[in-house]
């Protein structure tokens, strides 16, 4: 999540459909019509809706592949579908943050490393683990409805928590995503979180949702703590890492509940 969209200082009011369109253009690489300039901070309320759509698409891949392939290759194809649909947006953020945290030096040095387009050893290892953990967790879940529920819950709730992460941290630097998009207010963050929890409840039930939420808060909280300590706040890369960490945690929790 590195790129800084150009935001109109006085955007026209957007409907939920308009916010969902802008959120989908920002979060995915799907061939969508240009959303134009708008209030991305407000559109973040639709992040879990975009996640729900991504989860359903990945679930369809997992369902189809599960009928002809063993669980692990089928799960890897579902994860690949998510990577392709998002253009590895969040994975790139996770890799950059891993490289930054692994760099020797102070805050400015870490931020400089994170701006570098090259991926170092820490970034490569982070990518290996995010793909491996998600695929292995998904493979442990029975194919069919259970995998669909887990993917929808993980994709929706992990993106729903991005605005919440921006509530508890300030931008680490004056340019980049924070300066360009602005910070969503508490109402937007609460709306997004509520929609993400509803998606979880629909698929995982109350006990599964509680396990997924606790796991997501622990994983996301760990990333937030490290980012505040090492960088002084969030960047687009930090938010991408929050999404990846919480998605992994939710899938692992779902594997524990559904398997």
PDB file of C-alpha atoms in Angstrom:
ATOM      1  CA  UNK A   1       0.000   0.000   0.000  1.00  0.00           C
ATOM      2  CA  UNK A   2       2.642   2.498  -1.063  1.00  0.00           C
ATOM      3  CA  UNK A   3       0.955   4.735  -3.592  1.00  0.00           C
ATOM      4  CA  UNK A   4      -0.580   8.069  -2.627  1.00  0.00           C
ATOM      5  CA  UNK A   5      -3.763   8.849  -4.573  1.00  0.00           C
ATOM      6  CA  UNK A   6      -4.444  12.468  -5.481  1.00  0.00           C
ATOM      7  CA  UNK A   7      -7.400  13.546  -3.355  1.00  0.00           C
ATOM      8  CA  UNK A   8      -9.788  16.382  -4.138  1.00  0.00           C
ATOM      9  CA  UNK A   9      -9.900  18.791  -1.186  1.00  0.00           C
ATOM     10  CA  UNK A  10     -13.673  19.248  -1.636  1.00  0.00           C
ATOM     11  CA  UNK A  11     -14.937  15.961  -3.091  1.00  0.00           C
ATOM     12  CA  UNK A  12     -18.639  15.595  -3.876  1.00  0.00           C
ATOM     13  CA  UNK A  13     -20.609  13.368  -1.495  1.00  0.00           C
ATOM     14  CA  UNK A  14     -20.387   9.708  -2.431  1.00  0.00           C
ATOM     15  CA  UNK A  15     -22.959   6.984  -1.963  1.00  0.00           C
ATOM     16  CA  UNK A  16     -22.089   3.583  -0.555  1.00  0.00           C
ATOM     17  CA  UNK A  17     -21.798   2.347  -4.130  1.00  0.00           C
ATOM     18  CA  UNK A  18     -19.398   5.161  -4.971  1.00  0.00           C
ATOM     19  CA  UNK A  19     -17.331   4.465  -1.866  1.00  0.00           C
ATOM     20  CA  UNK A  20     -17.208   0.762  -2.693  1.00  0.00           C
ATOM     21  CA  UNK A  21     -16.085   1.601  -6.231  1.00  0.00           C
ATOM     22  CA  UNK A  22     -13.283   3.866  -5.005  1.00  0.00           C
ATOM     23  CA  UNK A  23     -12.224   1.301  -2.396  1.00  0.00           C
ATOM     24  CA  UNK A  24     -12.137  -1.465  -5.014  1.00  0.00           C
ATOM     25  CA  UNK A  25     -10.045   0.649  -7.385  1.00  0.00           C
ATOM     26  CA  UNK A  26      -7.600   1.398  -4.570  1.00  0.00           C
ATOM     27  CA  UNK A  27      -7.368  -2.117  -3.085  1.00  0.00           C
ATOM     28  CA  UNK A  28      -7.420  -4.240  -6.237  1.00  0.00           C
ATOM     29  CA  UNK A  29      -6.016  -4.435  -9.740  1.00  0.00           C
ATOM     30  CA  UNK A  30      -9.313  -5.502 -11.264  1.00  0.00           C
ATOM     31  CA  UNK A  31     -10.243  -3.842 -14.585  1.00  0.00           C
ATOM     32  CA  UNK A  32     -12.689  -1.322 -13.106  1.00  0.00           C
ATOM     33  CA  UNK A  33     -13.750   2.072 -14.483  1.00  0.00           C
ATOM     34  CA  UNK A  34     -11.785   5.014 -13.172  1.00  0.00           C
ATOM     35  CA  UNK A  35     -13.231   6.118  -9.829  1.00  0.00           C
ATOM     36  CA  UNK A  36     -11.980   9.666 -10.236  1.00  0.00           C
ATOM     37  CA  UNK A  37     -10.847  11.746  -7.286  1.00  0.00           C
ATOM     38  CA  UNK A  38     -12.673  11.284  -4.044  1.00  0.00           C
ATOM     39  CA  UNK A  39     -12.515  11.014  -0.274  1.00  0.00           C
ATOM     40  CA  UNK A  40     -10.536   7.819   0.277  1.00  0.00           C
ATOM     41  CA  UNK A  41     -10.730   8.196   4.055  1.00  0.00           C
ATOM     42  CA  UNK A  42     -14.527   8.023   3.855  1.00  0.00           C
ATOM     43  CA  UNK A  43     -14.419   5.196   1.295  1.00  0.00           C
ATOM     44  CA  UNK A  44     -12.541   3.064   3.816  1.00  0.00           C
ATOM     45  CA  UNK A  45     -15.904   2.158   5.328  1.00  0.00           C
ATOM     46  CA  UNK A  46     -16.323  -0.037   2.222  1.00  0.00           C
ATOM     47  CA  UNK A  47     -12.984  -1.860   2.647  1.00  0.00           C
ATOM     48  CA  UNK A  48     -14.655  -4.959   4.171  1.00  0.00           C
ATOM     49  CA  UNK A  49     -17.119  -5.095   1.262  1.00  0.00           C
ATOM     50  CA  UNK A  50     -14.194  -5.261  -1.150  1.00  0.00           C
ATOM     51  CA  UNK A  51     -12.640  -7.917   1.065  1.00  0.00           C
ATOM     52  CA  UNK A  52     -15.865  -9.905   1.004  1.00  0.00           C
ATOM     53  CA  UNK A  53     -15.829  -9.888  -2.793  1.00  0.00           C
ATOM     54  CA  UNK A  54     -12.178 -10.945  -2.876  1.00  0.00           C
ATOM     55  CA  UNK A  55     -12.907 -13.740  -0.422  1.00  0.00           C
ATOM     56  CA  UNK A  56     -15.790 -15.043  -2.513  1.00  0.00           C
ATOM     57  CA  UNK A  57     -13.611 -15.036  -5.626  1.00  0.00           C
ATOM     58  CA  UNK A  58     -10.806 -16.913  -3.880  1.00  0.00           C
ATOM     59  CA  UNK A  59     -13.352 -19.332  -2.411  1.00  0.00           C
ATOM     60  CA  UNK A  60     -14.662 -20.123  -5.888  1.00  0.00           C
ATOM     61  CA  UNK A  61     -11.115 -20.975  -6.979  1.00  0.00           C
ATOM     62  CA  UNK A  62     -10.563 -23.130  -3.890  1.00  0.00           C
ATOM     63  CA  UNK A  63     -13.886 -24.902  -4.403  1.00  0.00           C
ATOM     64  CA  UNK A  64     -13.200 -25.679  -8.073  1.00  0.00           C
ATOM     65  CA  UNK A  65      -9.575 -26.690  -7.499  1.00  0.00           C
ATOM     66  CA  UNK A  66     -10.489 -28.803  -4.467  1.00  0.00           C
ATOM     67  CA  UNK A  67     -12.544 -31.091  -6.652  1.00  0.00           C
ATOM     68  CA  UNK A  68      -9.547 -32.202  -8.705  1.00  0.00           C
ATOM     69  CA  UNK A  69      -6.441 -31.387  -6.626  1.00  0.00           C
ATOM     70  CA  UNK A  70      -5.111 -32.253  -3.168  1.00  0.00           C
ATOM     71  CA  UNK A  71      -5.776 -29.687  -0.417  1.00  0.00           C
ATOM     72  CA  UNK A  72      -2.397 -27.907  -0.479  1.00  0.00           C
ATOM     73  CA  UNK A  73      -2.240 -27.119  -4.236  1.00  0.00           C
ATOM     74  CA  UNK A  74      -5.893 -26.066  -4.161  1.00  0.00           C
ATOM     75  CA  UNK A  75      -5.193 -23.739  -1.231  1.00  0.00           C
ATOM     76  CA  UNK A  76      -2.147 -22.284  -2.966  1.00  0.00           C
ATOM     77  CA  UNK A  77      -4.261 -21.506  -6.026  1.00  0.00           C
ATOM     78  CA  UNK A  78      -6.775 -19.659  -3.838  1.00  0.00           C
ATOM     79  CA  UNK A  79      -3.982 -17.586  -2.292  1.00  0.00           C
ATOM     80  CA  UNK A  80      -2.577 -16.950  -5.779  1.00  0.00           C
ATOM     81  CA  UNK A  81      -5.981 -15.653  -6.863  1.00  0.00           C
ATOM     82  CA  UNK A  82      -5.920 -13.129  -4.022  1.00  0.00           C
ATOM     83  CA  UNK A  83      -2.394 -12.020  -4.904  1.00  0.00           C
ATOM     84  CA  UNK A  84      -3.318 -11.502  -8.553  1.00  0.00           C
ATOM     85  CA  UNK A  85      -6.577  -9.697  -7.755  1.00  0.00           C
ATOM     86  CA  UNK A  86      -4.849  -7.233  -5.423  1.00  0.00           C
ATOM     87  CA  UNK A  87      -1.627  -6.906  -7.387  1.00  0.00           C
ATOM     88  CA  UNK A  88       0.241  -8.107  -4.275  1.00  0.00           C
ATOM     89  CA  UNK A  89      -0.591  -4.721  -2.722  1.00  0.00           C
ATOM     90  CA  UNK A  90      -0.556  -5.898   0.888  1.00  0.00           C
ATOM     91  CA  UNK A  91       2.201  -8.460   0.398  1.00  0.00           C
ATOM     92  CA  UNK A  92       4.443  -5.686  -0.926  1.00  0.00           C
ATOM     93  CA  UNK A  93       3.746  -3.649   2.201  1.00  0.00           C
ATOM     94  CA  UNK A  94       4.553  -6.598   4.449  1.00  0.00           C
ATOM     95  CA  UNK A  95       7.850  -7.235   2.641  1.00  0.00           C
ATOM     96  CA  UNK A  96       8.865  -3.564   2.811  1.00  0.00           C
ATOM     97  CA  UNK A  97       8.062  -3.335   6.510  1.00  0.00           C
ATOM     98  CA  UNK A  98      10.029  -6.522   7.221  1.00  0.00           C
ATOM     99  CA  UNK A  99      13.042  -5.074   5.418  1.00  0.00           C
ATOM    100  CA  UNK A 100      12.666  -1.793   7.311  1.00  0.00           C
ATOM    101  CA  UNK A 101      12.420  -3.455  10.708  1.00  0.00           C
ATOM    102  CA  UNK A 102      15.408  -5.622   9.863  1.00  0.00           C
ATOM    103  CA  UNK A 103      17.592  -2.671   8.852  1.00  0.00           C
ATOM    104  CA  UNK A 104      20.279  -1.386  11.180  1.00  0.00           C
ATOM    105  CA  UNK A 105      19.970   2.240  12.116  1.00  0.00           C
ATOM    106  CA  UNK A 106      17.368   4.635  13.394  1.00  0.00           C
ATOM    107  CA  UNK A 107      13.898   5.623  12.284  1.00  0.00           C
ATOM    108  CA  UNK A 108      14.978   7.562   9.193  1.00  0.00           C
ATOM    109  CA  UNK A 109      17.162   4.693   8.003  1.00  0.00           C
ATOM    110  CA  UNK A 110      14.261   2.248   8.359  1.00  0.00           C
ATOM    111  CA  UNK A 111      11.926   4.533   6.430  1.00  0.00           C
ATOM    112  CA  UNK A 112      14.572   4.934   3.727  1.00  0.00           C
ATOM    113  CA  UNK A 113      14.910   1.153   3.384  1.00  0.00           C
ATOM    114  CA  UNK A 114      11.129   0.802   3.137  1.00  0.00           C
ATOM    115  CA  UNK A 115      11.059   3.274   0.239  1.00  0.00           C
ATOM    116  CA  UNK A 116      13.592   1.174  -1.689  1.00  0.00           C
ATOM    117  CA  UNK A 117      11.856  -0.861  -4.403  1.00  0.00           C
ATOM    118  CA  UNK A 118      14.311  -3.732  -3.936  1.00  0.00           C
ATOM    119  CA  UNK A 119      13.324  -6.598  -1.636  1.00  0.00           C
ATOM    120  CA  UNK A 120      15.852  -7.849   0.896  1.00  0.00           C
ATOM    121  CA  UNK A 121      16.214 -11.094   2.788  1.00  0.00           C
ATOM    122  CA  UNK A 122      13.727 -10.123   5.502  1.00  0.00           C
ATOM    123  CA  UNK A 123      11.161  -9.163   2.893  1.00  0.00           C
ATOM    124  CA  UNK A 124      11.585 -12.424   0.998  1.00  0.00           C
ATOM    125  CA  UNK A 125      11.191 -14.433   4.195  1.00  0.00           C
ATOM    126  CA  UNK A 126       8.052 -12.468   5.089  1.00  0.00           C
ATOM    127  CA  UNK A 127       6.547 -13.307   1.694  1.00  0.00           C
ATOM    128  CA  UNK A 128       7.410 -16.991   2.097  1.00  0.00           C
ATOM    129  CA  UNK A 129       5.742 -17.118   5.486  1.00  0.00           C
ATOM    130  CA  UNK A 130       2.619 -15.172   4.513  1.00  0.00           C
ATOM    131  CA  UNK A 131       1.932 -17.433   1.541  1.00  0.00           C
ATOM    132  CA  UNK A 132       2.879 -20.598   3.421  1.00  0.00           C
ATOM    133  CA  UNK A 133       0.852 -19.878   6.537  1.00  0.00           C
ATOM    134  CA  UNK A 134      -2.255 -18.813   4.624  1.00  0.00           C
ATOM    135  CA  UNK A 135      -2.129 -21.795   2.291  1.00  0.00           C
ATOM    136  CA  UNK A 136      -1.430 -24.324   5.032  1.00  0.00           C
ATOM    137  CA  UNK A 137      -4.211 -22.937   7.231  1.00  0.00           C
ATOM    138  CA  UNK A 138      -6.647 -23.024   4.330  1.00  0.00           C
ATOM    139  CA  UNK A 139      -5.601 -26.563   3.400  1.00  0.00           C
ATOM    140  CA  UNK A 140      -6.376 -27.681   6.957  1.00  0.00           C
ATOM    141  CA  UNK A 141      -9.992 -26.498   6.621  1.00  0.00           C
ATOM    142  CA  UNK A 142     -12.474 -28.906   4.997  1.00  0.00           C
ATOM    143  CA  UNK A 143     -13.134 -27.924   1.388  1.00  0.00           C
ATOM    144  CA  UNK A 144     -16.468 -26.463   0.382  1.00  0.00           C
ATOM    145  CA  UNK A 145     -18.530 -24.175   2.584  1.00  0.00           C
ATOM    146  CA  UNK A 146     -16.031 -24.148   5.454  1.00  0.00           C
ATOM    147  CA  UNK A 147     -13.207 -22.853   3.242  1.00  0.00           C
ATOM    148  CA  UNK A 148     -15.551 -20.292   1.708  1.00  0.00           C
ATOM    149  CA  UNK A 149     -16.555 -19.041   5.156  1.00  0.00           C
ATOM    150  CA  UNK A 150     -12.931 -18.816   6.297  1.00  0.00           C
ATOM    151  CA  UNK A 151     -11.807 -16.902   3.207  1.00  0.00           C
ATOM    152  CA  UNK A 152     -14.680 -14.439   3.363  1.00  0.00           C
ATOM    153  CA  UNK A 153     -14.116 -13.842   7.077  1.00  0.00           C
ATOM    154  CA  UNK A 154     -10.353 -13.399   6.685  1.00  0.00           C
ATOM    155  CA  UNK A 155     -10.498 -11.131   3.640  1.00  0.00           C
ATOM    156  CA  UNK A 156     -13.317  -8.960   4.990  1.00  0.00           C
ATOM    157  CA  UNK A 157     -12.200  -8.550   8.608  1.00  0.00           C
ATOM    158  CA  UNK A 158      -8.511  -8.023   7.809  1.00  0.00           C
ATOM    159  CA  UNK A 159      -9.382  -5.088   5.537  1.00  0.00           C
ATOM    160  CA  UNK A 160     -12.012  -3.814   7.971  1.00  0.00           C
ATOM    161  CA  UNK A 161      -9.298  -3.337  10.600  1.00  0.00           C
ATOM    162  CA  UNK A 162      -7.138  -1.041   8.435  1.00  0.00           C
ATOM    163  CA  UNK A 163      -9.126   2.116   9.381  1.00  0.00           C
ATOM    164  CA  UNK A 164      -8.974   1.056  13.043  1.00  0.00           C
ATOM    165  CA  UNK A 165      -5.185   0.792  12.815  1.00  0.00           C
ATOM    166  CA  UNK A 166      -5.091   4.348  11.465  1.00  0.00           C
ATOM    167  CA  UNK A 167      -7.075   5.477  14.511  1.00  0.00           C
ATOM    168  CA  UNK A 168      -4.450   4.345  16.983  1.00  0.00           C
ATOM    169  CA  UNK A 169      -1.393   5.547  15.039  1.00  0.00           C
ATOM    170  CA  UNK A 170      -0.420   8.771  13.343  1.00  0.00           C
ATOM    171  CA  UNK A 171       1.409   8.937  10.000  1.00  0.00           C
ATOM    172  CA  UNK A 172       5.116   8.178  10.289  1.00  0.00           C
ATOM    173  CA  UNK A 173       6.006  10.831   7.696  1.00  0.00           C
ATOM    174  CA  UNK A 174       4.326  13.913   6.209  1.00  0.00           C
ATOM    175  CA  UNK A 175       4.028  12.429   2.717  1.00  0.00           C
ATOM    176  CA  UNK A 176       2.768   9.081   1.466  1.00  0.00           C
ATOM    177  CA  UNK A 177      -0.563   7.416   2.127  1.00  0.00           C
ATOM    178  CA  UNK A 178      -1.338   9.182   5.405  1.00  0.00           C
ATOM    179  CA  UNK A 179      -0.882  12.659   3.998  1.00  0.00           C
ATOM    180  CA  UNK A 180      -2.621  11.889   0.721  1.00  0.00           C
ATOM    181  CA  UNK A 181      -5.641   9.978   1.971  1.00  0.00           C
ATOM    182  CA  UNK A 182      -6.161  11.464   5.390  1.00  0.00           C
ATOM    183  CA  UNK A 183      -7.208   9.500   8.435  1.00  0.00           C
ATOM    184  CA  UNK A 184     -10.729   8.063   8.671  1.00  0.00           C
ATOM    185  CA  UNK A 185     -12.730   9.271  11.641  1.00  0.00           C
ATOM    186  CA  UNK A 186     -13.948   6.999  14.419  1.00  0.00           C
ATOM    187  CA  UNK A 187     -17.351   6.522  12.769  1.00  0.00           C
ATOM    188  CA  UNK A 188     -15.784   5.249   9.549  1.00  0.00           C
ATOM    189  CA  UNK A 189     -13.476   2.916  11.487  1.00  0.00           C
ATOM    190  CA  UNK A 190     -16.373   1.576  13.569  1.00  0.00           C
ATOM    191  CA  UNK A 191     -18.557   1.070  10.491  1.00  0.00           C
ATOM    192  CA  UNK A 192     -15.821  -0.856   8.701  1.00  0.00           C
ATOM    193  CA  UNK A 193     -15.099  -2.990  11.760  1.00  0.00           C
ATOM    194  CA  UNK A 194     -18.796  -3.726  12.198  1.00  0.00           C
ATOM    195  CA  UNK A 195     -19.172  -4.875   8.606  1.00  0.00           C
ATOM    196  CA  UNK A 196     -16.102  -7.081   8.946  1.00  0.00           C
ATOM    197  CA  UNK A 197     -17.498  -8.681  12.090  1.00  0.00           C
ATOM    198  CA  UNK A 198     -20.840  -9.307  10.376  1.00  0.00           C
ATOM    199  CA  UNK A 199     -19.039 -11.132   7.556  1.00  0.00           C
ATOM    200  CA  UNK A 200     -17.281 -13.254  10.190  1.00  0.00           C
ATOM    201  CA  UNK A 201     -20.492 -14.022  12.036  1.00  0.00           C
ATOM    202  CA  UNK A 202     -22.220 -15.094   8.835  1.00  0.00           C
ATOM    203  CA  UNK A 203     -19.533 -17.648   8.064  1.00  0.00           C
ATOM    204  CA  UNK A 204     -17.871 -18.664  11.320  1.00  0.00           C
ATOM    205  CA  UNK A 205     -20.635 -18.245  13.885  1.00  0.00           C
ATOM    206  CA  UNK A 206     -20.217 -16.644  17.295  1.00  0.00           C
ATOM    207  CA  UNK A 207     -17.440 -18.845  18.679  1.00  0.00           C
ATOM    208  CA  UNK A 208     -15.487 -18.786  15.420  1.00  0.00           C
ATOM    209  CA  UNK A 209     -15.851 -15.008  15.164  1.00  0.00           C
ATOM    210  CA  UNK A 210     -14.614 -14.546  18.739  1.00  0.00           C
ATOM    211  CA  UNK A 211     -11.559 -16.712  18.026  1.00  0.00           C
ATOM    212  CA  UNK A 212     -10.890 -14.902  14.743  1.00  0.00           C
ATOM    213  CA  UNK A 213     -11.261 -11.461  16.340  1.00  0.00           C
ATOM    214  CA  UNK A 214      -8.942 -12.256  19.231  1.00  0.00           C
ATOM    215  CA  UNK A 215      -6.340 -13.678  16.853  1.00  0.00           C
ATOM    216  CA  UNK A 216      -6.638 -10.680  14.530  1.00  0.00           C
ATOM    217  CA  UNK A 217      -6.316  -8.171  17.375  1.00  0.00           C
ATOM    218  CA  UNK A 218      -3.231  -9.949  18.695  1.00  0.00           C
ATOM    219  CA  UNK A 219      -1.535 -10.102  15.285  1.00  0.00           C
ATOM    220  CA  UNK A 220      -2.548  -6.594  14.226  1.00  0.00           C
ATOM    221  CA  UNK A 221      -1.628  -5.209  17.622  1.00  0.00           C
ATOM    222  CA  UNK A 222       1.841  -6.723  17.346  1.00  0.00           C
ATOM    223  CA  UNK A 223       2.420  -5.019  13.981  1.00  0.00           C
ATOM    224  CA  UNK A 224       1.098  -1.711  15.318  1.00  0.00           C
ATOM    225  CA  UNK A 225       3.346  -1.931  18.406  1.00  0.00           C
ATOM    226  CA  UNK A 226       6.430  -2.611  16.265  1.00  0.00           C
ATOM    227  CA  UNK A 227       5.557   0.178  13.818  1.00  0.00           C
ATOM    228  CA  UNK A 228       5.014   2.761  16.558  1.00  0.00           C
ATOM    229  CA  UNK A 229       8.218   1.740  18.300  1.00  0.00           C
ATOM    230  CA  UNK A 230      10.437   1.562  15.210  1.00  0.00           C
ATOM    231  CA  UNK A 231       8.839   4.124  12.880  1.00  0.00           C
ATOM    232  CA  UNK A 232       6.735   6.396  15.051  1.00  0.00           C
ATOM    233  CA  UNK A 233       3.487   5.639  13.204  1.00  0.00           C
ATOM    234  CA  UNK A 234       2.014   4.117  10.082  1.00  0.00           C
ATOM    235  CA  UNK A 235       2.887   4.184   6.424  1.00  0.00           C
ATOM    236  CA  UNK A 236       1.116   2.443   3.567  1.00  0.00           C
ATOM    237  CA  UNK A 237       3.514  -0.465   4.065  1.00  0.00           C
ATOM    238  CA  UNK A 238       2.565  -0.740   7.730  1.00  0.00           C
ATOM    239  CA  UNK A 239      -1.128  -0.896   6.851  1.00  0.00           C
ATOM    240  CA  UNK A 240      -0.403  -3.596   4.267  1.00  0.00           C
ATOM    241  CA  UNK A 241       1.440  -5.562   6.946  1.00  0.00           C
ATOM    242  CA  UNK A 242      -1.501  -5.145   9.351  1.00  0.00           C
ATOM    243  CA  UNK A 243      -3.800  -6.616   6.719  1.00  0.00           C
ATOM    244  CA  UNK A 244      -1.503  -9.564   6.049  1.00  0.00           C
ATOM    245  CA  UNK A 245      -0.889 -10.329   9.722  1.00  0.00           C
ATOM    246  CA  UNK A 246      -4.582 -10.225  10.588  1.00  0.00           C
ATOM    247  CA  UNK A 247      -5.553 -12.311   7.543  1.00  0.00           C
ATOM    248  CA  UNK A 248      -3.046 -14.988   8.545  1.00  0.00           C
ATOM    249  CA  UNK A 249      -4.301 -14.923  12.138  1.00  0.00           C
ATOM    250  CA  UNK A 250      -7.956 -15.218  11.110  1.00  0.00           C
ATOM    251  CA  UNK A 251      -7.255 -18.153   8.778  1.00  0.00           C
ATOM    252  CA  UNK A 252      -5.273 -19.927  11.512  1.00  0.00           C
ATOM    253  CA  UNK A 253      -8.093 -19.350  13.987  1.00  0.00           C
ATOM    254  CA  UNK A 254     -10.629 -20.603  11.447  1.00  0.00           C
ATOM    255  CA  UNK A 255      -8.505 -23.706  10.848  1.00  0.00           C
ATOM    256  CA  UNK A 256      -8.512 -24.395  14.561  1.00  0.00           C
ATOM    257  CA  UNK A 257     -12.289 -23.977  14.814  1.00  0.00           C
ATOM    258  CA  UNK A 258     -13.463 -25.542  11.547  1.00  0.00           C
ATOM    259  CA  UNK A 259     -11.069 -28.461  11.304  1.00  0.00           C
TER     260      UNK A 259
END
